[in-house]
Short mmCIF file of C-alpha atoms and ligand atoms in Angstrom, two decimals:
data_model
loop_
_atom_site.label_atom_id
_atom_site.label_comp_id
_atom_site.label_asym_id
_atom_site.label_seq_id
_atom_site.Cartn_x
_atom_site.Cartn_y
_atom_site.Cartn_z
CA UNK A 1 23.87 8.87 4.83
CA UNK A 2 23.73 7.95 0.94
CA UNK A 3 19.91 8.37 -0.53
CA UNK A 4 18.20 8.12 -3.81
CA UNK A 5 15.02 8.95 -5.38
CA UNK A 6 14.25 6.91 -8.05
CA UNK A 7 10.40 7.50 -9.65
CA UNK A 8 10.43 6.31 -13.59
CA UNK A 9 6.23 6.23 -13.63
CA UNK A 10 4.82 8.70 -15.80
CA UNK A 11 1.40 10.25 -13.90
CA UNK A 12 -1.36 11.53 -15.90
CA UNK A 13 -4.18 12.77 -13.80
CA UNK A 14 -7.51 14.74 -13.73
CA UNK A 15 -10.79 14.04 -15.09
CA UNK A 16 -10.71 12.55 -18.70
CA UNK A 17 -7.34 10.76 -17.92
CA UNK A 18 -8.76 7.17 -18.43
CA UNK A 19 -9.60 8.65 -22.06
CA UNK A 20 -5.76 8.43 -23.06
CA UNK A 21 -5.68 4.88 -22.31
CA UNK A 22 -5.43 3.37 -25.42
CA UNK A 23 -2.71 5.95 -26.44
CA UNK A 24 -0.85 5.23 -24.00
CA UNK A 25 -0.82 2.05 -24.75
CA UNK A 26 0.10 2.72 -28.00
CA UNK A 27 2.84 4.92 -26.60
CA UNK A 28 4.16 1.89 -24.72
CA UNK A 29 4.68 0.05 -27.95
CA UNK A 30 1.69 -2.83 -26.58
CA UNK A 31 -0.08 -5.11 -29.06
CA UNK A 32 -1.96 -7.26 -26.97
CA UNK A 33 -2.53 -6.85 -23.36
CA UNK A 34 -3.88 -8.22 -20.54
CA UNK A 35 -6.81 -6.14 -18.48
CA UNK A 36 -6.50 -7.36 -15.11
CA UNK A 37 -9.33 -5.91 -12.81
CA UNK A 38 -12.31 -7.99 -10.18
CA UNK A 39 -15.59 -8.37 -10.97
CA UNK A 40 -17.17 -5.50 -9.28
CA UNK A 41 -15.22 -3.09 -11.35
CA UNK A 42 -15.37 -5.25 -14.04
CA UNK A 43 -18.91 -4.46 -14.05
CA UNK A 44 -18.25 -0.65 -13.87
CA UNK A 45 -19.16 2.00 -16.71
CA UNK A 46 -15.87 3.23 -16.54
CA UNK A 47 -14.15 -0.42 -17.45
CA UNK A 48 -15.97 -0.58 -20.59
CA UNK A 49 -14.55 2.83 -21.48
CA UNK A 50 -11.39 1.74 -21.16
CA UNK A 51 -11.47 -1.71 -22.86
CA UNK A 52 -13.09 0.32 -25.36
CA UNK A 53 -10.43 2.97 -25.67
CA UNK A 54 -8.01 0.07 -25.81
CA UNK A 55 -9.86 -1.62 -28.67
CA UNK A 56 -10.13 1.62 -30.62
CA UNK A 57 -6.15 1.68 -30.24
CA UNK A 58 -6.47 -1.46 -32.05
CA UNK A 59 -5.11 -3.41 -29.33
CA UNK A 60 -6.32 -6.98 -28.92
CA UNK A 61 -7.33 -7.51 -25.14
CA UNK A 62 -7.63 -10.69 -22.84
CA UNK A 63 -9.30 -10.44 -19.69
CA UNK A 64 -8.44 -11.72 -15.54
CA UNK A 65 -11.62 -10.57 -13.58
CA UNK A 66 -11.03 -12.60 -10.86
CA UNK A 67 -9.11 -10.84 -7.96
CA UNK A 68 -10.31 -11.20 -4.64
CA UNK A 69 -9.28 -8.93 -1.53
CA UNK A 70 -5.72 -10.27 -1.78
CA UNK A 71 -3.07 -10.79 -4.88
CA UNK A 72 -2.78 -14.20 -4.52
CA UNK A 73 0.08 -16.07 -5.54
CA UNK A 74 -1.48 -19.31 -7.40
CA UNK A 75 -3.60 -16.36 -9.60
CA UNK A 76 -0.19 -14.70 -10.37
CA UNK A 77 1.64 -17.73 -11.09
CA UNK A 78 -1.33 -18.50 -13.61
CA UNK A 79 -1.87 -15.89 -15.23
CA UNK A 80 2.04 -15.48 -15.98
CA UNK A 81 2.05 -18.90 -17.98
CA UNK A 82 -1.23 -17.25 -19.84
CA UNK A 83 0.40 -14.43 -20.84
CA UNK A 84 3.74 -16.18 -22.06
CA UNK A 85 1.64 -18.63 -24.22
CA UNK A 86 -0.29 -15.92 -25.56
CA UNK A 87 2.06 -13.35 -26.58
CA UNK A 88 0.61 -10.93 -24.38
CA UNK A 89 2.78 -7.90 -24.41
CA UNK A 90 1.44 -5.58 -21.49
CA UNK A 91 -0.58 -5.58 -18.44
CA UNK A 92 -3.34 -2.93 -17.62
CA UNK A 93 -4.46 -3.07 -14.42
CA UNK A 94 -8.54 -1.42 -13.40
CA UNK A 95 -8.43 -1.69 -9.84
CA UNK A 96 -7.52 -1.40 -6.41
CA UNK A 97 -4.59 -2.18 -4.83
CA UNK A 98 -4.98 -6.11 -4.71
CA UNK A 99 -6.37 -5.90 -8.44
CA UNK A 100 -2.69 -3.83 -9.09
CA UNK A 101 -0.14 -6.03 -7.15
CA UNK A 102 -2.06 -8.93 -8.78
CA UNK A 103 -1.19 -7.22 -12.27
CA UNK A 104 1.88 -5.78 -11.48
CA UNK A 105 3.23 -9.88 -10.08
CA UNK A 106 1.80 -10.93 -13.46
CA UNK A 107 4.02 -8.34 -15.31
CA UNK A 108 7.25 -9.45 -13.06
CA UNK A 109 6.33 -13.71 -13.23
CA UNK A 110 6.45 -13.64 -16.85
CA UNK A 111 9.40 -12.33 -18.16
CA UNK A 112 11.07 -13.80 -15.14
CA UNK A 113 9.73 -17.64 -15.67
CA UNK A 114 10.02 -18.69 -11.98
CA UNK A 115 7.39 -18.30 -9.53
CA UNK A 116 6.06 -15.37 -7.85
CA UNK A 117 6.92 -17.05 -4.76
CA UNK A 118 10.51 -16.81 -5.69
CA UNK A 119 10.58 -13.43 -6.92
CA UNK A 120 9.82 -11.53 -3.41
CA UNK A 121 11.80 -9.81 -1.29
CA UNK A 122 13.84 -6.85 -2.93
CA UNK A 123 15.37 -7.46 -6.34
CA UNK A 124 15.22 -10.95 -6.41
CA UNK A 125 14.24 -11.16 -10.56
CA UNK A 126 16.35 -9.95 -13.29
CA UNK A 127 14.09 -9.28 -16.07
CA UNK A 128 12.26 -6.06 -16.77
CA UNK A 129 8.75 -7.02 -15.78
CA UNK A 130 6.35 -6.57 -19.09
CA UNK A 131 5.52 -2.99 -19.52
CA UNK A 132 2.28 -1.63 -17.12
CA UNK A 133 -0.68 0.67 -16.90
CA UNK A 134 -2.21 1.02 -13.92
CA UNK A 135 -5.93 3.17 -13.36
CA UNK A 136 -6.25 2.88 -9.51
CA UNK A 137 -9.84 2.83 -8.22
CA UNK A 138 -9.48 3.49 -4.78
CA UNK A 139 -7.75 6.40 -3.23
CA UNK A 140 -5.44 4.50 -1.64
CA UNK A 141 -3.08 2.02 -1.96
CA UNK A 142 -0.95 3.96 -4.24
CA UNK A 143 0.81 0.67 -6.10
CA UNK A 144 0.33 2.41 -9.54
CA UNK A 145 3.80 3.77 -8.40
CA UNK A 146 5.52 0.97 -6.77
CA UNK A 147 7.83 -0.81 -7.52
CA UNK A 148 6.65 -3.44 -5.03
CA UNK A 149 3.61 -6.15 -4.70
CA UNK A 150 2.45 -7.57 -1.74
CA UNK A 151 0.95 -10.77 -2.42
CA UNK A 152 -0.35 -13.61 -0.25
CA UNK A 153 1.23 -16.70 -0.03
CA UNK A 154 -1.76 -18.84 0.69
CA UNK A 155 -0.14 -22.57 1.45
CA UNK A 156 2.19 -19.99 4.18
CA UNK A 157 0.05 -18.12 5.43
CA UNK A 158 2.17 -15.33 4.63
CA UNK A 159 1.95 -11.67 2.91
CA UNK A 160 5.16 -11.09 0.80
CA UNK A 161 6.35 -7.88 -0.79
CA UNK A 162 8.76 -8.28 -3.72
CA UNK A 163 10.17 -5.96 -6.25
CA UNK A 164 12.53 -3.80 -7.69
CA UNK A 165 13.99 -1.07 -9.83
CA UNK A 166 12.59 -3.45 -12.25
CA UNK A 167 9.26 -3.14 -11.39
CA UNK A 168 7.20 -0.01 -11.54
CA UNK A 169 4.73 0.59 -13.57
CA UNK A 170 5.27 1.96 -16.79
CA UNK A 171 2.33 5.19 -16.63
CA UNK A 172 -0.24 5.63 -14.02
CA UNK A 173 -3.59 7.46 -15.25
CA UNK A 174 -5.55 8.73 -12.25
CA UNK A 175 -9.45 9.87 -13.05
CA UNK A 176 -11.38 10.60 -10.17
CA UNK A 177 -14.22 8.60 -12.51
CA UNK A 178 -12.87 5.56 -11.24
CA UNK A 179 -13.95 6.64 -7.60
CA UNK A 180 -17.35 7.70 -7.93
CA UNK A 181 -19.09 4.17 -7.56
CA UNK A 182 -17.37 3.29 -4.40
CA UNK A 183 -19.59 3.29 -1.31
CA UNK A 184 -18.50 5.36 1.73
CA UNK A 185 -16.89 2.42 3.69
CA UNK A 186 -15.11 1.18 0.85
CA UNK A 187 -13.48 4.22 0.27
CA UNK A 188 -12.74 4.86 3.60
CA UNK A 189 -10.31 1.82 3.67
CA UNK A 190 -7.77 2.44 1.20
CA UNK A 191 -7.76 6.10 2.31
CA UNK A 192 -6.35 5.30 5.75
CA UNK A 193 -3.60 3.16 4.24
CA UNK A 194 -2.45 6.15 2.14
CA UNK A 195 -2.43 8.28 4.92
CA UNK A 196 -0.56 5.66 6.45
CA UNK A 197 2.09 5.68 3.80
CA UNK A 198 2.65 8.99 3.64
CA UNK A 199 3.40 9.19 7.74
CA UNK A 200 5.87 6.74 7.13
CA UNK A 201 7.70 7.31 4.97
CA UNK A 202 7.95 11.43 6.63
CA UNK A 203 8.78 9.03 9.80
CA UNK A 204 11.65 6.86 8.05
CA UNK A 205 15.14 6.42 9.07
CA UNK A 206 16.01 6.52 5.49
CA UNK A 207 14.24 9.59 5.04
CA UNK A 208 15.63 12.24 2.97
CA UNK A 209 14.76 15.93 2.58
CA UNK A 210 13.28 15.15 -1.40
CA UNK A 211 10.90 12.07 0.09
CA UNK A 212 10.18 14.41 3.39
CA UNK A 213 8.60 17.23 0.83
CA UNK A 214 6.33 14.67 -0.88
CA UNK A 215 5.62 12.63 2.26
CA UNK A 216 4.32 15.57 4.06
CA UNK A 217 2.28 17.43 1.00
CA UNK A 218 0.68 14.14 0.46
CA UNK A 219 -0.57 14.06 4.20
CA UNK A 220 -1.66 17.62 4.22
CA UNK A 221 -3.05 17.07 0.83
CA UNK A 222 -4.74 13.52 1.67
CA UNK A 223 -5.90 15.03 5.41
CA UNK A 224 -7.67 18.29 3.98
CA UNK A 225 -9.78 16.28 1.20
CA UNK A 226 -10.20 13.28 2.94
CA UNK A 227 -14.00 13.77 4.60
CA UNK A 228 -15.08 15.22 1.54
CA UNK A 229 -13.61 12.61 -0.60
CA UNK A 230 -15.73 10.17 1.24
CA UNK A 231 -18.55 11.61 3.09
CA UNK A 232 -19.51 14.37 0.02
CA UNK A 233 -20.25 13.52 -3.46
CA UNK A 234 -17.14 16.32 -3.99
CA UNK A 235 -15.25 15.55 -7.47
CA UNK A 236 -12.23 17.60 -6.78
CA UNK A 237 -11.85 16.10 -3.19
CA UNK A 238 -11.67 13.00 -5.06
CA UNK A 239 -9.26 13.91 -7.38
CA UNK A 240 -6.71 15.41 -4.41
CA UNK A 241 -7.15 12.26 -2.31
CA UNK A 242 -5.96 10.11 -6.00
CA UNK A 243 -3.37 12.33 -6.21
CA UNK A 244 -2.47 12.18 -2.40
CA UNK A 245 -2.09 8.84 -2.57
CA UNK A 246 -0.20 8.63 -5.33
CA UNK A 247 2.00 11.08 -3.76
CA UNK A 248 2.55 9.33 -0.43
CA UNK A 249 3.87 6.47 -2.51
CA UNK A 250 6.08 8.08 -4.33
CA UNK A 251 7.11 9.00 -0.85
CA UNK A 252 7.45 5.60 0.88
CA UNK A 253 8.81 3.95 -2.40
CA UNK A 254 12.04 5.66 -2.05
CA UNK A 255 11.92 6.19 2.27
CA UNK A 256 10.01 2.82 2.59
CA UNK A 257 7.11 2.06 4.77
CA UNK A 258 7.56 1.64 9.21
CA UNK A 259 6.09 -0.25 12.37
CA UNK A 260 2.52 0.33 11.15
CA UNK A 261 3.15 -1.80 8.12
CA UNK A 262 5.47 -4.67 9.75
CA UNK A 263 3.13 -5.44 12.82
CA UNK A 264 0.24 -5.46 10.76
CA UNK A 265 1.60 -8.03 8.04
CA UNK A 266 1.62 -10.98 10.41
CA UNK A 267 -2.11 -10.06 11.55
CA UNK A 268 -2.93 -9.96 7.67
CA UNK A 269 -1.33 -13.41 6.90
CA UNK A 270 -2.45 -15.30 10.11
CA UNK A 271 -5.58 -13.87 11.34
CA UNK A 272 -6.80 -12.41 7.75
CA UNK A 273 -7.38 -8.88 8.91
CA UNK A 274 -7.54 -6.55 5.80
CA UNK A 275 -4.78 -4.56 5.30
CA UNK A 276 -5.85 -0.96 5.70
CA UNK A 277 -7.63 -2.18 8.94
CA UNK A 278 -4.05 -3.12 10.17
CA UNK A 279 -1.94 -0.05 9.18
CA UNK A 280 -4.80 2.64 10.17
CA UNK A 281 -5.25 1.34 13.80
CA UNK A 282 -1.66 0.81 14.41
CA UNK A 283 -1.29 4.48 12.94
CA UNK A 284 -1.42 6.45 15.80
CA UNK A 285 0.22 4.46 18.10
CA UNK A 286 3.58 4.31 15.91
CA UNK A 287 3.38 7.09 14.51
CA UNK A 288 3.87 8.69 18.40
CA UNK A 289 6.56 6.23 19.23
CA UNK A 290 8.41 7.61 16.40
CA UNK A 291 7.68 11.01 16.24
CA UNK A 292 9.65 11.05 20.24
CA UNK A 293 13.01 10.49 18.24
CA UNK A 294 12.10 13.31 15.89
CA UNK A 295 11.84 16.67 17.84
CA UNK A 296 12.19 18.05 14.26
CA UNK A 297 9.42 16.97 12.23
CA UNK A 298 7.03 16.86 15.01
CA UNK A 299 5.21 20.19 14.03
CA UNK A 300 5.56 19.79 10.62
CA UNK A 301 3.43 17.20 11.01
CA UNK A 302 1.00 18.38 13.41
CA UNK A 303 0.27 21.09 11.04
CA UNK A 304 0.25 19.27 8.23
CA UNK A 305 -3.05 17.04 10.16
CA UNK A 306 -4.55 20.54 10.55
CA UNK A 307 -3.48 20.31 14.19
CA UNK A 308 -3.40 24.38 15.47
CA UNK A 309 0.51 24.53 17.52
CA UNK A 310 0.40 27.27 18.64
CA UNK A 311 0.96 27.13 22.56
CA UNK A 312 1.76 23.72 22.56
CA UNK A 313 4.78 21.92 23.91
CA UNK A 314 6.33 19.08 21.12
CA UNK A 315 4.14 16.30 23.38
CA UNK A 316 1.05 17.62 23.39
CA UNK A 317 2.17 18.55 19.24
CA UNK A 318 2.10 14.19 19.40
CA UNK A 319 -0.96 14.05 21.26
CA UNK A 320 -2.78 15.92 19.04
CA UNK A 321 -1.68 14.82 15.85
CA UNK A 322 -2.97 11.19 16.97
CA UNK A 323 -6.36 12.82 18.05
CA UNK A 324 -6.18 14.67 14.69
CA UNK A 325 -6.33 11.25 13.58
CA UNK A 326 -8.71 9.38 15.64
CA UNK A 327 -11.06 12.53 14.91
CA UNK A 328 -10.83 11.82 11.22
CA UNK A 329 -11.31 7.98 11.77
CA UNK A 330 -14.84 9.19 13.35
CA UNK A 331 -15.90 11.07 10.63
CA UNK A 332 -15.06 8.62 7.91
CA UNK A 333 -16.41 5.59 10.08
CA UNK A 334 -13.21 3.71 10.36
CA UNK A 335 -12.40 2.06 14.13
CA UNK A 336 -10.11 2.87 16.56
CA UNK A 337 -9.52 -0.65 17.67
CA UNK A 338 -9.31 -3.81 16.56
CA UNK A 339 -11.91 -6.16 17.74
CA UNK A 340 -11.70 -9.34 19.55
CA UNK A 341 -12.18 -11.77 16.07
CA UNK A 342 -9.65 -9.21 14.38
CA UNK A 343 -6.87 -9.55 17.21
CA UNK A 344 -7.50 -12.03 19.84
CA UNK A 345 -5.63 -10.58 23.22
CA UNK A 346 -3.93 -13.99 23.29
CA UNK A 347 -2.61 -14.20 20.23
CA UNK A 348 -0.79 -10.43 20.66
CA UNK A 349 2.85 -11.77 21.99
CA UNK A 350 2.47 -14.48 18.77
CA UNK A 351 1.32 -11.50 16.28
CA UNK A 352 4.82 -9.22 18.24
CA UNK A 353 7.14 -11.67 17.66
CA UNK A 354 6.40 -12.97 14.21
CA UNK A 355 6.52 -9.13 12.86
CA UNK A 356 10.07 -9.59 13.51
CA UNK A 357 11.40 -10.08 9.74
CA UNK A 358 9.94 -7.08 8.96
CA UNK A 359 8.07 -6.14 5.43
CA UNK A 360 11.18 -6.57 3.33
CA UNK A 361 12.06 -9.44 3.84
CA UNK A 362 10.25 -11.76 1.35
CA UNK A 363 10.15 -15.50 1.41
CA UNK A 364 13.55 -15.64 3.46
CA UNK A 365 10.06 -14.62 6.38
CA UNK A 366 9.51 -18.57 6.48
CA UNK A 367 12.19 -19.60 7.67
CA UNK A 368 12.17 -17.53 10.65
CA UNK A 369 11.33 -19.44 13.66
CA UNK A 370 8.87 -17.00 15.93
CA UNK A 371 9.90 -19.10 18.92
CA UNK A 372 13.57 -17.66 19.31
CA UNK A 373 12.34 -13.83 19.58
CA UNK A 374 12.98 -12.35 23.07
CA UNK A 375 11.68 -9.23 24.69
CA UNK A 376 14.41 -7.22 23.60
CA UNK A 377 14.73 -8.55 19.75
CA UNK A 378 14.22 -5.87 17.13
CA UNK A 379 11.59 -5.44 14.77
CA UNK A 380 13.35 -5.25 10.83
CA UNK A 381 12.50 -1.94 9.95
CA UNK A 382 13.41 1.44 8.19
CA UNK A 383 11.28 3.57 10.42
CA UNK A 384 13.44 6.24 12.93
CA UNK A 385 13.56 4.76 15.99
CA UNK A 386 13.88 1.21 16.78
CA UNK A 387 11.34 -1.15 17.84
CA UNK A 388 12.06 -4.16 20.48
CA UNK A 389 9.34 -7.41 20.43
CA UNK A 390 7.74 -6.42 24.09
CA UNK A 391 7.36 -2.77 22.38
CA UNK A 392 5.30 -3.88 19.66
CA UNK A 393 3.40 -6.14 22.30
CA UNK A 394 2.77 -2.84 24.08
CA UNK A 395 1.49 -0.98 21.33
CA UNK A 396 -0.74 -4.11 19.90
CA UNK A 397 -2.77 -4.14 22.99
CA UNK A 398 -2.84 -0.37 23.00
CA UNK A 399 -4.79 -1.24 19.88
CA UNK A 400 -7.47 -3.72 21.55
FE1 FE2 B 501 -0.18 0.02 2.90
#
């Protein structure tokens, strides 16, 4: 099988990072920028730092404060004509993951003149998106790395993912500053999905031994800091679970993401369920129906979630690297199971078969017709073994 590893981003991390920002910018030959962040962040210590760093730079700054829980495409298409009629030549990005896919759709909409709509699924623009920073607040979603956004299309219904070699980000700066004014449950979130990631992509079909290294130090590395990331007020924990999560995506960018993040992207765009929320309940669940195609990385990975193998036989290895899991879901008050509102047992043979198109497959997703999936039709996806529609029923109601 042909691979590649492709990771142009440069990372600059530890405390003081955010500092360089105006530098950087500098570095990145940017006059005038765009700061795209929300307003609780917006609102943040930290922010003001960095519009201040940027200033000192001399850069001349606009501001987008508005991002809600999801990149959404009418902000994206916006804020692209904005930045064409201003002459804005870069795109910083304070914020989480919706704040950076927001940014980072900006970055691809307007160089590329179409809409955002248009530009999802994989490679589907031509133009270098304008260059990017991003400063991640959340330990999490790991887009300061990515090539791809995953925005909401809200007349659809639909999450799309879109991007390419043309997309990453041009320097990532990760300060553990940025974390400190997140309460527990918020931070919990974002945490899970980069745990997720970096499962995934050690779980992929497309896996190689390069993204298998970084997949699995960034879940050892995100497990092992984790609680003390977000029930301690522990600096350094928060610093390895930035890095972790930047890690895991530099993981999954190149082996791509599995079954946790296809069957949860219909339950985001139709039911509204928060994307961590999706991914980190599914988690377990696929992460055992994948690991029983991969008697070789089964205790690499129960050691890498702490899990002690010694004695055990590979399935009980499985067993307890999903209780490994469910433990640390306890401890960090995130839930095991969706709720009722959050997946309504009815709707679960809907939410299977409309996961069929998978996460990659961008706006060509609305033209599939839901109605002609059968038991036995595959889920699209990279991840090792492959997924029929009545097993992703079966592992959606594991999750009620
Ligand atoms: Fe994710």
């Amino acid at each position: 099988m042909i691979t590649s590893f492709y990771m142009p981003t440069r990372i600059v991390s530890g405390a003081g990072a955010l500092g360089t920002i105006g530098t950087l910018a500098r570095d990145l030959t940017m006059t005038r920028v765009l700061v795209v962040s929300d307003p609780v962040i917006a609102a943040q210590g930290f922010h003001a730092e960095a519009l201040a760093a940027l200033q000192g730079a001399g850069l001349i700054i606009s501001r987008f404060d508005e991002c809600g829980i999801d990149a959404r495409c009418s902000h994206i298409d916006d804020q692209g004509g904005r930045v064409r009629r201003e002459g804005i030549d870069g795109i910083v990005c304070i914020g989480g993951g919706s704040v950076m896919c927001t940014g980072k759709g900006i970055a691809i909409v307007a160089t590329n003149d179409k809409p955002m709509r248009e530009c999802t699924g994989v490679g589907r623009f031509d133009k270098k998106a304008l260059p990017m920073i991003m400063v991640p607040t959340t330990g999490g979603s790991g887009s300061e790395v990515s090539q791809w956004t995953i925005v909401k299309d809200e007349e659809r219904h639909l999450k799309l993912l879109g991007g390419g070699p043309l997309s990453f980000p041009d320097a990532a700066l990760l300060d553990p500053v940025t974390l400190r004014s997140l309460p527990m449950h918020v931070a919990a979130l974002p945490a899970v999905d980069a745990l997720t990631h970096g499962v995934e992509a050690y779980l992929s079909g497309i896996a190689s031994p390069l993204t298998d290294a970084v997949a699995l130090a960034a879940v050892r590395l995100q497990y092992a800091s984790l609680r003390a990331a977000i029930n301690a007020d522990d600096d350094r924990a928060r610093e390895d679970n930035l890095m972790a999560s930047c890690m895991a995506n530099v993981a999954c960018g190149n082996a791509r993401l599995g079954h946790a993040h296809a069957l949860s992207l219909p339950l985001e765009g139709h039911l509204d369920l928060p994307h961590p929320y999706g991914v980190g309940v599914l988690l377990p669940h696929v992460m055992a129906f994948n690991l029983a195609v991969l008697p070789a990385k089964v205790k690499p990975l129960a050691e890498a979630l702490d899990v002690d193998t010694m004695g055990l036989s590979r399935q009980e290895m499985i067993a307890a690297s999903a209780e490994a899991i469910r433990a640390l879901y306890a401890d960090i008050a995130f839930p095991e199971h969706f709720t009722a509102d959050q997946l309504p047992r009815e709707r679960v043979r809907e939410m299977a078969t409309r996961a069929v198109p998978g996460l990659y497959a961008g706006i060509a997703a609305a033209s599939y017709d839901p109605a002609t999936a059968t038991d036995r039709t595959l889920i699209a996806c990279p991840s090792a073994r492959r997924m029929t529609v009545r097993q992703a029923e079966e592992i959606l109601e594991r999750c009620l």
